[in-house]
Each structure stands twice: as structure tokens, then as C-alpha cells.
């Protein structure tokens, strides 16, 4: 393999049976709800009532519709499946889904069967911030014990899933604060400790660029950062480096929006997009040296060539606090092009 391919994390949309949700009081319909929570609204009547982009019932319906369309798209695949998925999905997660469809034939039979297995999201908790165009859902999916944080935002006037990040089984997603039935959105440009949420992408990508010697030093050492920094080791000391000069370039996320929520401990939970490009230059290209593209790269360009440029689009989840370095909880990247 000439370059990293799909991540080890399990972002596959897998699920079991939907759990019934309790009937919510009308005063709490715009707020946060779970299978067991029925938050009330204790705001004084003099204050304007908070309002989210949807009620909890509407959020539930949005997630149900996503499940149905995604399951059908995963079975259908191809251009028809991609068009169907595009009706309920956008953002970085959609870039990765389209890459999955393109690269599907290179996967093992087991992975292909798993991807086509119907799923639902269970143990849902809805977090609807006041005055925002988006809401978040904390849930599990069929066949997985890992929790996911899902974000739905308006794209072209329609609510679509724009982010989907799965914590691993050893790392829990921190508790999100809820007050009077509502979550609290945080300005992504406001610094929390050494970094603001909208600075996390550059710091995270530095782990691949320098091994974390520059902006990456602002991040706490976690399982997720160690795994990602291994990509720097692979490209500088791996087998590919023996016959290729490997250059790294900062990428531009196709969908750059950062989503941030206040945590129960006063910190901030941020979903942030990332991107980078890797260029493999054959050390003997001046004398006719050619690189043989790997199986995934060949999906986009199967020709042997002196330079292979791979583009990756990703998303990650991090917890920030004033008193410590940001802790990246999980990440997912997908190669979306090779030229």
C-alpha cells in the first residue's frame, strides 16, 4: 500500500432496534431529550422563549429519515445511491460517504457485507441549541458499543447530517450541558485554553506535517493523536519513503464549519473538519521513474506516474477546557482523490 487508506475507527453506520422515546411536555419540545430525560422549562415568563432549529419530535423524525435513506443508498450504491444519500447528508461526512461508494469494490467481502447491513441509531439524546441552524445527537448504532456524535445542519434549506464522529470503545464522549431543556452553542472562534475550536484543524494536521513539533504541541497526547501522528512516521520512515520524496500540503476542508457545544464541566466539545494532501515524488523521476498507484489510488487514476498526489478529507472530535490542552477524542479521514 502506497499511502494510508480507510481509518481503523468504525464509522460504519450500523444499528439495532429503535427505542421508544417518552412523550415530551410542550414546553420542552425544542430542547434536549433522551429515552429517559424529560427536561422542563423554568425560564421566567418575562424572557423570550428559546427556540431551536427544530423541536425534539422533529429532530427524531429527521434522524429516522436519515436512517431510512442511508440504508437504501448503501444497498443501491452507484450514482443512484449517491443521489439518494445527498438528499439527507452533506458536509465532511458526505465527502467521506461518496469516497466509500467509489472505493467499495476494493474492500474485503466482510467489510462490504457489513456496510450493506441495515442499521438504526439507538440510545439517542438530542441536543438542540437556542438560535442555531443545527442540532446534535448522541447515539449508538447497531452492532457497535461505541457512541457517536452526529450533527444535522441546514444545507440548501434542508436539515442534513453534516458530521458523524465515533468515539472508540475506551473513550467516552463527555457529557454535554443542558439548561432549561437546551444545549448551549459556543463561538468556535473563542479561545478555550491554548486554542479556539476553529484552530484545532491546523494543530491536528501538524501531527502529519511535522509529527506535532509546531501547532501540534498545543494538543494533549491522546490515543487519537498518537494514532494520527503515526501517519507522519509512515511517510517519513516507511517503505514508501525509500523510493519517493514525500511532500505534505495543508488542505482545505470542503466544508469548513466548526460546531461547538458547552460541556457539563464548563469545557467545550467541538466537531471540526480537517484536510491534507500528500505528494509522492519518485526519487528517479528525472530518469523515468514511475510510481505504481495502490489499489485505492488506482480507483481515481490507475496510470503509473512520476508524481502521485492523494487528497484526504476528515473530521474529528475534541474536548477543550481552560486549564488544559485540547484532547482529541476521535478522528476519521478518507482519501477522496488521487491524481
Coordinates of C-alpha atoms in Angstrom, one line a residue, residues 15-226:
X15 CA -27.6 -0.3 14.2
X16 CA -30.4 -2.5 16.2
X17 CA -34.0 -1.7 17.2
X18 CA -35.2 1.9 17.8
X19 CA -36.0 2.5 21.4
X20 CA -39.3 4.3 22.1
X21 CA -38.9 7.9 23.4
X22 CA -41.1 9.3 26.2
X23 CA -43.7 11.9 25.3
X24 CA -42.4 15.3 26.0
X25 CA -44.1 18.3 27.6
X26 CA -44.9 21.0 25.1
X27 CA -42.6 23.5 26.9
X28 CA -39.6 21.2 26.3
X29 CA -40.2 20.2 22.7
X30 CA -37.4 22.5 21.5
X31 CA -34.8 21.2 23.9
X32 CA -32.7 18.2 24.7
X33 CA -34.3 14.8 25.2
X34 CA -33.2 11.2 25.6
X35 CA -35.0 7.9 26.1
X36 CA -35.2 8.7 29.8
X37 CA -35.0 12.5 30.1
X38 CA -38.0 14.9 30.1
X39 CA -36.4 18.3 30.7
X40 CA -38.7 21.2 31.7
X41 CA -38.5 24.9 31.1
X42 CA -38.0 27.1 34.2
X43 CA -37.3 30.3 32.4
X44 CA -39.2 33.3 33.7
X45 CA -42.1 34.3 31.6
X46 CA -40.6 37.8 31.0
X47 CA -37.7 36.3 29.0
X48 CA -38.3 35.4 25.3
X49 CA -38.7 31.6 25.0
X50 CA -35.6 29.9 23.5
X51 CA -36.1 28.3 20.1
X52 CA -34.1 25.7 18.3
X53 CA -34.0 24.9 14.7
X54 CA -36.4 22.0 15.4
X55 CA -38.4 20.5 18.2
X56 CA -37.3 17.2 19.7
X57 CA -40.1 15.4 17.8
X58 CA -38.9 17.0 14.5
X59 CA -35.3 16.1 15.3
X60 CA -36.3 12.5 15.9
X61 CA -38.1 12.4 12.6
X62 CA -35.1 13.9 10.8
X63 CA -32.8 11.1 12.2
X64 CA -35.4 8.5 11.3
X65 CA -35.5 9.8 7.7
X66 CA -31.7 9.8 7.6
X67 CA -31.6 6.1 8.6
X68 CA -34.1 5.1 6.0
X69 CA -32.4 6.9 3.1
X70 CA -28.9 5.9 4.2
X71 CA -29.8 2.2 4.4
X72 CA -31.4 2.3 1.0
X73 CA -28.4 4.3 -0.5
X74 CA -25.9 1.8 0.9
X75 CA -27.9 -1.1 -0.7
X76 CA -28.2 0.7 -4.0
X77 CA -24.7 2.3 -4.3
X78 CA -23.6 3.8 -7.6
X79 CA -24.8 7.2 -8.9
X80 CA -28.4 6.5 -7.8
X81 CA -27.3 5.7 -4.2
X82 CA -25.1 8.8 -4.1
X83 CA -28.0 11.0 -5.3
X84 CA -30.3 9.5 -2.6
X85 CA -27.8 9.9 0.1
X86 CA -27.3 13.5 -1.0
X87 CA -30.9 14.3 0.0
X88 CA -30.1 13.6 3.7
X89 CA -26.4 14.1 4.0
X90 CA -23.9 16.9 3.5
X91 CA -20.6 18.3 4.9
X92 CA -17.5 16.4 5.5
X93 CA -19.4 13.2 6.3
X94 CA -20.9 13.2 2.8
X95 CA -17.5 13.6 1.2
X96 CA -16.4 10.5 3.0
X97 CA -19.5 8.6 2.1
X98 CA -19.0 9.3 -1.6
X99 CA -15.4 8.1 -1.2
X100 CA -16.8 4.9 0.4
X101 CA -19.0 4.3 -2.6
X102 CA -16.2 4.8 -5.0
X103 CA -13.8 2.6 -3.2
X104 CA -16.3 -0.1 -2.2
X105 CA -15.0 -2.7 -4.7
X106 CA -11.5 -2.6 -3.1
X107 CA -12.9 -3.6 0.3
X108 CA -12.9 -7.1 1.7
X109 CA -16.1 -9.2 1.4
X110 CA -16.7 -8.9 5.1
X111 CA -16.5 -5.1 5.0
X112 CA -18.8 -5.0 2.1
X113 CA -21.4 -7.2 3.8
X114 CA -21.1 -5.1 7.0
X115 CA -21.6 -1.9 5.1
X116 CA -24.8 -3.2 3.5
X117 CA -26.3 -4.3 6.8
X118 CA -29.3 -2.2 7.8
X119 CA -28.8 -0.1 10.9
X120 CA -30.6 2.2 13.2
X121 CA -29.4 4.7 15.8
X122 CA -30.3 3.8 19.4
X123 CA -30.0 5.3 22.9
X124 CA -30.4 8.8 21.3
X125 CA -30.0 12.0 23.2
X126 CA -30.9 15.2 21.3
X127 CA -29.0 18.5 21.9
X128 CA -30.7 21.5 20.4
X129 CA -29.1 24.8 20.9
X130 CA -31.1 28.1 21.0
X131 CA -30.9 30.2 18.0
X132 CA -28.8 28.0 15.8
X133 CA -29.4 26.4 12.4
X134 CA -28.2 22.9 13.6
X135 CA -28.7 20.3 16.3
X136 CA -26.6 17.4 17.6
X137 CA -27.4 13.8 18.6
X138 CA -25.5 11.5 20.8
X139 CA -26.3 7.8 19.9
X140 CA -25.1 4.3 19.3
X141 CA -25.6 2.3 16.1
X142 CA -26.5 -1.3 15.6
X143 CA -23.6 -3.7 16.2
X144 CA -21.4 -1.2 17.9
X145 CA -20.9 -0.3 21.5
X146 CA -19.2 3.0 20.6
X147 CA -21.0 6.3 20.9
X148 CA -21.3 8.7 18.1
X149 CA -21.9 12.4 17.9
X150 CA -24.0 13.3 14.9
X151 CA -24.6 16.9 13.7
X152 CA -27.5 17.9 11.5
X153 CA -27.4 21.4 9.9
X154 CA -29.4 23.2 7.2
X155 CA -28.0 22.6 3.7
X156 CA -29.9 24.2 0.9
X157 CA -32.8 24.8 3.2
X158 CA -33.0 21.2 4.4
X159 CA -31.6 19.6 7.5
X160 CA -28.9 17.0 6.6
X161 CA -26.3 15.1 8.6
X162 CA -23.1 17.1 8.1
X163 CA -20.8 15.4 10.7
X164 CA -20.6 11.9 12.2
X165 CA -17.7 11.1 14.6
X166 CA -17.5 7.8 16.6
X167 CA -15.6 7.6 19.9
X168 CA -13.7 4.3 20.4
X169 CA -14.8 1.8 23.0
X170 CA -12.3 3.1 25.5
X171 CA -13.0 6.8 25.2
X172 CA -16.4 8.2 26.1
X173 CA -17.9 11.4 24.7
X174 CA -18.0 13.9 27.6
X175 CA -21.4 15.0 29.0
X176 CA -23.0 17.9 27.2
X177 CA -24.5 20.7 29.3
X178 CA -28.3 21.1 29.2
X179 CA -30.1 24.1 30.8
X180 CA -33.8 24.6 30.7
X181 CA -34.0 21.8 28.1
X182 CA -31.5 23.4 25.7
X183 CA -27.8 22.9 24.8
X184 CA -25.5 25.9 24.5
X185 CA -23.7 26.6 21.3
X186 CA -20.2 28.1 21.7
X187 CA -18.5 30.6 19.4
X188 CA -15.8 28.4 17.5
X189 CA -13.5 31.5 17.3
X190 CA -13.4 32.0 21.0
X191 CA -10.2 30.5 22.7
X192 CA -10.7 27.8 25.3
X193 CA -7.3 27.2 26.9
X194 CA -4.4 27.4 24.3
X195 CA -6.7 27.0 21.2
X196 CA -10.1 28.0 19.9
X197 CA -12.2 25.3 18.3
X198 CA -11.6 26.7 14.8
X199 CA -7.8 26.3 15.4
X200 CA -8.0 22.6 16.1
X201 CA -7.8 21.6 12.4
X202 CA -4.4 23.2 11.8
X203 CA -3.0 21.8 15.1
X204 CA -4.2 18.3 14.2
X205 CA -2.9 18.4 10.7
X206 CA 0.5 19.4 12.1
X207 CA 0.8 15.9 13.5
X208 CA 1.1 14.7 9.9
X209 CA 3.2 17.6 8.7
X210 CA 5.9 17.7 11.4
X211 CA 5.0 14.9 13.8
X212 CA 3.5 17.5 16.2
X213 CA 6.5 19.7 16.6
X214 CA 4.7 23.0 15.9
X215 CA 1.0 23.7 16.3
X216 CA 0.5 20.1 17.3
X217 CA 2.3 20.8 20.5
X218 CA -0.8 22.6 21.7
X219 CA -2.7 19.3 21.7
X220 CA -2.8 16.9 24.6
X221 CA -1.3 13.4 23.9
X222 CA -4.2 11.0 23.5
X223 CA -4.8 7.7 21.8
X224 CA -6.3 9.6 18.9
X225 CA -3.4 11.9 18.4
X226 CA -0.8 9.1 18.7

